[in-house]
Short mmCIF file of C-alpha atoms in Angstrom, two decimals:
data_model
loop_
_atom_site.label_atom_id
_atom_site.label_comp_id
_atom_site.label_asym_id
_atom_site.label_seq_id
_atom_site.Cartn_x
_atom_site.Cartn_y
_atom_site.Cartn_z
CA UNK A 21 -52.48 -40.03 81.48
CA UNK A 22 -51.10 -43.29 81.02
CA UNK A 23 -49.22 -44.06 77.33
CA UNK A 24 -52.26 -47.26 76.97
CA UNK A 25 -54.64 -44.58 77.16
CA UNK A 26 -53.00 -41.65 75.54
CA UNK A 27 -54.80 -40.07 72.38
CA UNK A 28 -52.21 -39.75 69.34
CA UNK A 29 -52.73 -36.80 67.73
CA UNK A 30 -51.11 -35.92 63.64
CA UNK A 31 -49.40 -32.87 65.81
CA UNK A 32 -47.54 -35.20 68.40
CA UNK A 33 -45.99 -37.32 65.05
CA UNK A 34 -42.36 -36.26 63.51
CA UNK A 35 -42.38 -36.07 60.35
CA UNK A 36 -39.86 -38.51 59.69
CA UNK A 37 -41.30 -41.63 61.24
CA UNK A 38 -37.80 -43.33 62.00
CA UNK A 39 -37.52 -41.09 64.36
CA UNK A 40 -40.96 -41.96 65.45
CA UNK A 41 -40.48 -45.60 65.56
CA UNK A 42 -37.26 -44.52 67.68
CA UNK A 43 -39.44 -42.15 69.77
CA UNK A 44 -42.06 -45.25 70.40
CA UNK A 45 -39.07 -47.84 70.82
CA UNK A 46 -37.56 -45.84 73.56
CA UNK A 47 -40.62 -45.79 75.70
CA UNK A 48 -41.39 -49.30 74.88
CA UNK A 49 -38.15 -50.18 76.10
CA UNK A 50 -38.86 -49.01 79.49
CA UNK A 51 -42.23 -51.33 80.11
CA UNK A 52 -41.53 -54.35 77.27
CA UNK A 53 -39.21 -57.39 78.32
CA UNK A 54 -38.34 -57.68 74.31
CA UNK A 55 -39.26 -54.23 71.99
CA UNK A 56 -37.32 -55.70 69.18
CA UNK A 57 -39.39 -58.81 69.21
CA UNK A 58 -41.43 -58.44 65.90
CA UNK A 59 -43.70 -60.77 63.15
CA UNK A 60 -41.92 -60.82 60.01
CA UNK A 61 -44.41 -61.87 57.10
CA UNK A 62 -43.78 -63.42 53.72
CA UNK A 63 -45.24 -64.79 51.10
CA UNK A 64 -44.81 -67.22 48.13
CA UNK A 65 -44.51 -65.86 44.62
CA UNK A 66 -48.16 -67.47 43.93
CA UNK A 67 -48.76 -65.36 47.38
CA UNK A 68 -49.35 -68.39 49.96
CA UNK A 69 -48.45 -65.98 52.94
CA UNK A 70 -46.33 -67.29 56.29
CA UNK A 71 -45.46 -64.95 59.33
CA UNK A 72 -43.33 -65.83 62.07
CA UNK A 73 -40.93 -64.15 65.44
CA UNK A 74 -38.36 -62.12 64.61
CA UNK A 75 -35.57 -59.93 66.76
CA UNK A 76 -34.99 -56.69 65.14
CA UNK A 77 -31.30 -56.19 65.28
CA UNK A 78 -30.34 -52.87 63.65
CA UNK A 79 -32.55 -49.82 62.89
CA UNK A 80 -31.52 -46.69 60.90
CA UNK A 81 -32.23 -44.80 57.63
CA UNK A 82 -31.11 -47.94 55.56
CA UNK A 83 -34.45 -49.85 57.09
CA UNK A 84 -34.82 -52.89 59.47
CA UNK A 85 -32.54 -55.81 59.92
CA UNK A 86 -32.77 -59.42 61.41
CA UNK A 87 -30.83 -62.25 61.08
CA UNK A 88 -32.04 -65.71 59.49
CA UNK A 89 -30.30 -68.72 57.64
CA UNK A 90 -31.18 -68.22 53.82
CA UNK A 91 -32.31 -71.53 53.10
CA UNK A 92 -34.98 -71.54 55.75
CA UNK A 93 -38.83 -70.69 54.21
CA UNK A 94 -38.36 -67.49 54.99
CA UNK A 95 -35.40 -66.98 53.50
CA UNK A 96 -36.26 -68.73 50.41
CA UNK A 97 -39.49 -66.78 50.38
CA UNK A 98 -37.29 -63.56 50.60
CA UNK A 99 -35.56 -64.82 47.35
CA UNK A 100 -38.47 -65.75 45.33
CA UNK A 101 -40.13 -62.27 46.43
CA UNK A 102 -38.61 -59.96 47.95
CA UNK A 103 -40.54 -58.03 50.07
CA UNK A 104 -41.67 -58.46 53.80
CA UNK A 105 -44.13 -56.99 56.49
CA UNK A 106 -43.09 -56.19 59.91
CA UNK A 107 -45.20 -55.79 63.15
CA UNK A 108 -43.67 -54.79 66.52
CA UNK A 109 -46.54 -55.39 69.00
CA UNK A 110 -46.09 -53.56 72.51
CA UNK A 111 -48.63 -54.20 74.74
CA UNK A 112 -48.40 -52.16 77.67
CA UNK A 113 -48.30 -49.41 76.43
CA UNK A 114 -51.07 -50.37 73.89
CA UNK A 115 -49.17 -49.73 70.97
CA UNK A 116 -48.06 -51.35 66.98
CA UNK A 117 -46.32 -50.19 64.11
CA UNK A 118 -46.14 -52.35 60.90
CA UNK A 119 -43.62 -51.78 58.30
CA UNK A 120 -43.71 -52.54 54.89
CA UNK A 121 -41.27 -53.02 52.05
CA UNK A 122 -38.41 -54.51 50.07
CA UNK A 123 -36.32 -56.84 51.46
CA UNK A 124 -32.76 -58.13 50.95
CA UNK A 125 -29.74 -59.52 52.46
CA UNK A 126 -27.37 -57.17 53.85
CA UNK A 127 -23.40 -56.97 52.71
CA UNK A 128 -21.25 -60.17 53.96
CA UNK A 129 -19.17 -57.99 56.10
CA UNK A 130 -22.14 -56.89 57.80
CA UNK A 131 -23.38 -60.09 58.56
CA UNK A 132 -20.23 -61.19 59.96
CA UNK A 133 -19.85 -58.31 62.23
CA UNK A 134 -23.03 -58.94 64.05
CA UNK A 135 -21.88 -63.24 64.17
CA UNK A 136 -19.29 -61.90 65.98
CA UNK A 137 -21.51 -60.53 68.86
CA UNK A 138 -23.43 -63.95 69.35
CA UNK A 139 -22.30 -65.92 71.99
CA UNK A 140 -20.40 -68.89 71.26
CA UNK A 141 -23.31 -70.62 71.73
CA UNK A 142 -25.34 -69.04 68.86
CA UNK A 143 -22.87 -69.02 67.01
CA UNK A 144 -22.71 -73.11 66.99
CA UNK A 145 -26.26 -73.48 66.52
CA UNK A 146 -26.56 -70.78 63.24
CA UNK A 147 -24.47 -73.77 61.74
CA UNK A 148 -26.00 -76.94 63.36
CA UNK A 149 -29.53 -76.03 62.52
CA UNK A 150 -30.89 -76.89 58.92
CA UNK A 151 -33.38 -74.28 59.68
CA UNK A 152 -37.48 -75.09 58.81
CA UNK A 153 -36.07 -78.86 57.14
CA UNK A 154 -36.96 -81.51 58.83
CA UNK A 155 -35.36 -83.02 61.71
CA UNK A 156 -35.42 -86.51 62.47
CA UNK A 157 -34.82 -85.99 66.72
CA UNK A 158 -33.99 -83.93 68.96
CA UNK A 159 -31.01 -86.41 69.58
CA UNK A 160 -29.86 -85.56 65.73
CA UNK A 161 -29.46 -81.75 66.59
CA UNK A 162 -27.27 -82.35 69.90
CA UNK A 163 -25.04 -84.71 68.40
CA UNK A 164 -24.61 -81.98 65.38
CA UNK A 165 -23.79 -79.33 67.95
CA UNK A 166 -21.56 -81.57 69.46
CA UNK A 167 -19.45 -82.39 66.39
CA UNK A 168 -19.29 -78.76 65.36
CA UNK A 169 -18.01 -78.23 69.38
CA UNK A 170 -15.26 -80.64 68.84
CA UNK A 171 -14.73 -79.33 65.33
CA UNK A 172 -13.97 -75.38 66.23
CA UNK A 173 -12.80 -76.32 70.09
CA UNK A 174 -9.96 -73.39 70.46
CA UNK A 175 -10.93 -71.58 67.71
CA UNK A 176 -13.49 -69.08 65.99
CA UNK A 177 -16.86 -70.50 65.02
CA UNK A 178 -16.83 -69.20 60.56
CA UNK A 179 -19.88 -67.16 59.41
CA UNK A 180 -21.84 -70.03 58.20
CA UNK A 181 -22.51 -69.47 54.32
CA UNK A 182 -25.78 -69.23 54.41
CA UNK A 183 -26.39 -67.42 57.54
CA UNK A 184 -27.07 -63.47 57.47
CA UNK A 185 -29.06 -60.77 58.03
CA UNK A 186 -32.22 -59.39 55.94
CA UNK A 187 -32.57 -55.62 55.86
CA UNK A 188 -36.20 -54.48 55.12
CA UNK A 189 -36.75 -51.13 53.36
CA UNK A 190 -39.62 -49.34 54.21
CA UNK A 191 -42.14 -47.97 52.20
CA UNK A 192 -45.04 -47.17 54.33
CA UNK A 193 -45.39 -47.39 58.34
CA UNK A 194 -48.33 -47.49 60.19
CA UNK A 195 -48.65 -46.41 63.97
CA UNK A 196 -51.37 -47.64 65.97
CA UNK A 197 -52.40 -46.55 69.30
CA UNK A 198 -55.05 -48.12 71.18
CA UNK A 199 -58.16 -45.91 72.13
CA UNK A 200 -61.47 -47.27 73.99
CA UNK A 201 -64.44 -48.71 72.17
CA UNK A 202 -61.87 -50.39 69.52
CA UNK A 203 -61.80 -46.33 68.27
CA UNK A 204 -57.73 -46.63 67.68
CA UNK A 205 -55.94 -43.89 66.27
CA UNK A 206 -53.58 -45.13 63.00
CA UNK A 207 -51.42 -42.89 60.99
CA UNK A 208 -49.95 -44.12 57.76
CA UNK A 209 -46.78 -42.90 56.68
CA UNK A 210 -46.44 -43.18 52.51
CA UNK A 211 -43.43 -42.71 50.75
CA UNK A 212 -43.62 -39.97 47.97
CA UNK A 213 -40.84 -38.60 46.50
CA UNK A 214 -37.61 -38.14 48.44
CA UNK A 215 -40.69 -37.54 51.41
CA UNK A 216 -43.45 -38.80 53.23
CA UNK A 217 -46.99 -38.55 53.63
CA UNK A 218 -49.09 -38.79 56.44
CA UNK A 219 -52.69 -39.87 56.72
CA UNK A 220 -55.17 -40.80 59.23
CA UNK A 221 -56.73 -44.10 59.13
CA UNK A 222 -59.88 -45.32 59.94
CA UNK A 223 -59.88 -47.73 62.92
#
């Protein structure tokens, strides 16, 4: 039976669901061009919501992290109220999992360990981009990368101040796997305790 078409039963889930989220990453990973790609949601304090692409860049019992300047919206968002949703979308195999809870930046040291993985590249454009301000031209960002080119020629490109990673904590998880007749099986995960509880959703 093909994973689109496969039924998910509360028996088939671990009971910790990091380690079903790795379980379902893994065989994403074999069909998707981009499992880490995921919609990171946000919302004002007055709760004006805003969602946009995300790469996940770390996963592990401390929660999910990707990497944003601080002053863009959704960093400023982040500030002003700090918590996110995540979805991770996989089509192929006709699967989701959203992921809710707090959100904040991760330690400096962190965030300057994963700059350092970037290419050069990236790295030039984390500090050339005013990130969701406006831009008067295209022309305006090339000449900025080109200045900041000249400026670290021969040597390391600094973790821009306000450039770093978010790390999203969650507190419940939802899988979803598609079933014919829009009949989808979804298990919520709820955080009790030092535990989790698991319950079946209606489609």
């Amino acid at each position: 039976m093909a994973l689109h078409d496969r039924p998910l039963r509360e028996e088939d889930l671990d009971p910790d669901p990091l380690r079903q989220f790795e379980r379902w990453f893994r065989e994403a990973a074999e069909v998707v061009r981009a499992p880490e790609a995921a919609a990171v949601a946000t919302a004002t304090p007055d709760g004006a919501p805003s969602a946009r692409m995300v790469l996940l860049k770390r996963f592990d019992e401390r929660g999910f992290v990707f990497y944003t300047h601080y002053d863009s919206r959704k960093g400023r968002e982040l500030e002003a109220n700090p918590r996110a949703a995540l979805l991770v979308y996989w089509d192929p195999v006709g699967r989701q999992v959203r992921i809710e809870g707090a959100a904040a930046a991760v330690a400096p040291d962190e965030s300057e360990s994963y700059f350092r993985t970037r290419p050069r590249g990236g790295q030039i454009g984390a500090w050339a981009s005013r990130q969701s301000r406006v831009l008067g031209s295209r022309e305006e960002l090339e000449e900025r990368v080109a200045e900041l080119e000249r400026e670290y020629e021969g040597a390391d490109v600094p973790l821009p101040e306000l450039w770093g990673g978010i790390r999203v904590v969650p507190d419940t998880y939802e899988f979803w796997q598609h079933r014919d007749n829009r009949l989808h099986d979804r298990f919520r995960y709820r955080r009790e305790g030092d535990g989790w509880v698991v319950e079946r959703l209606a489609p």
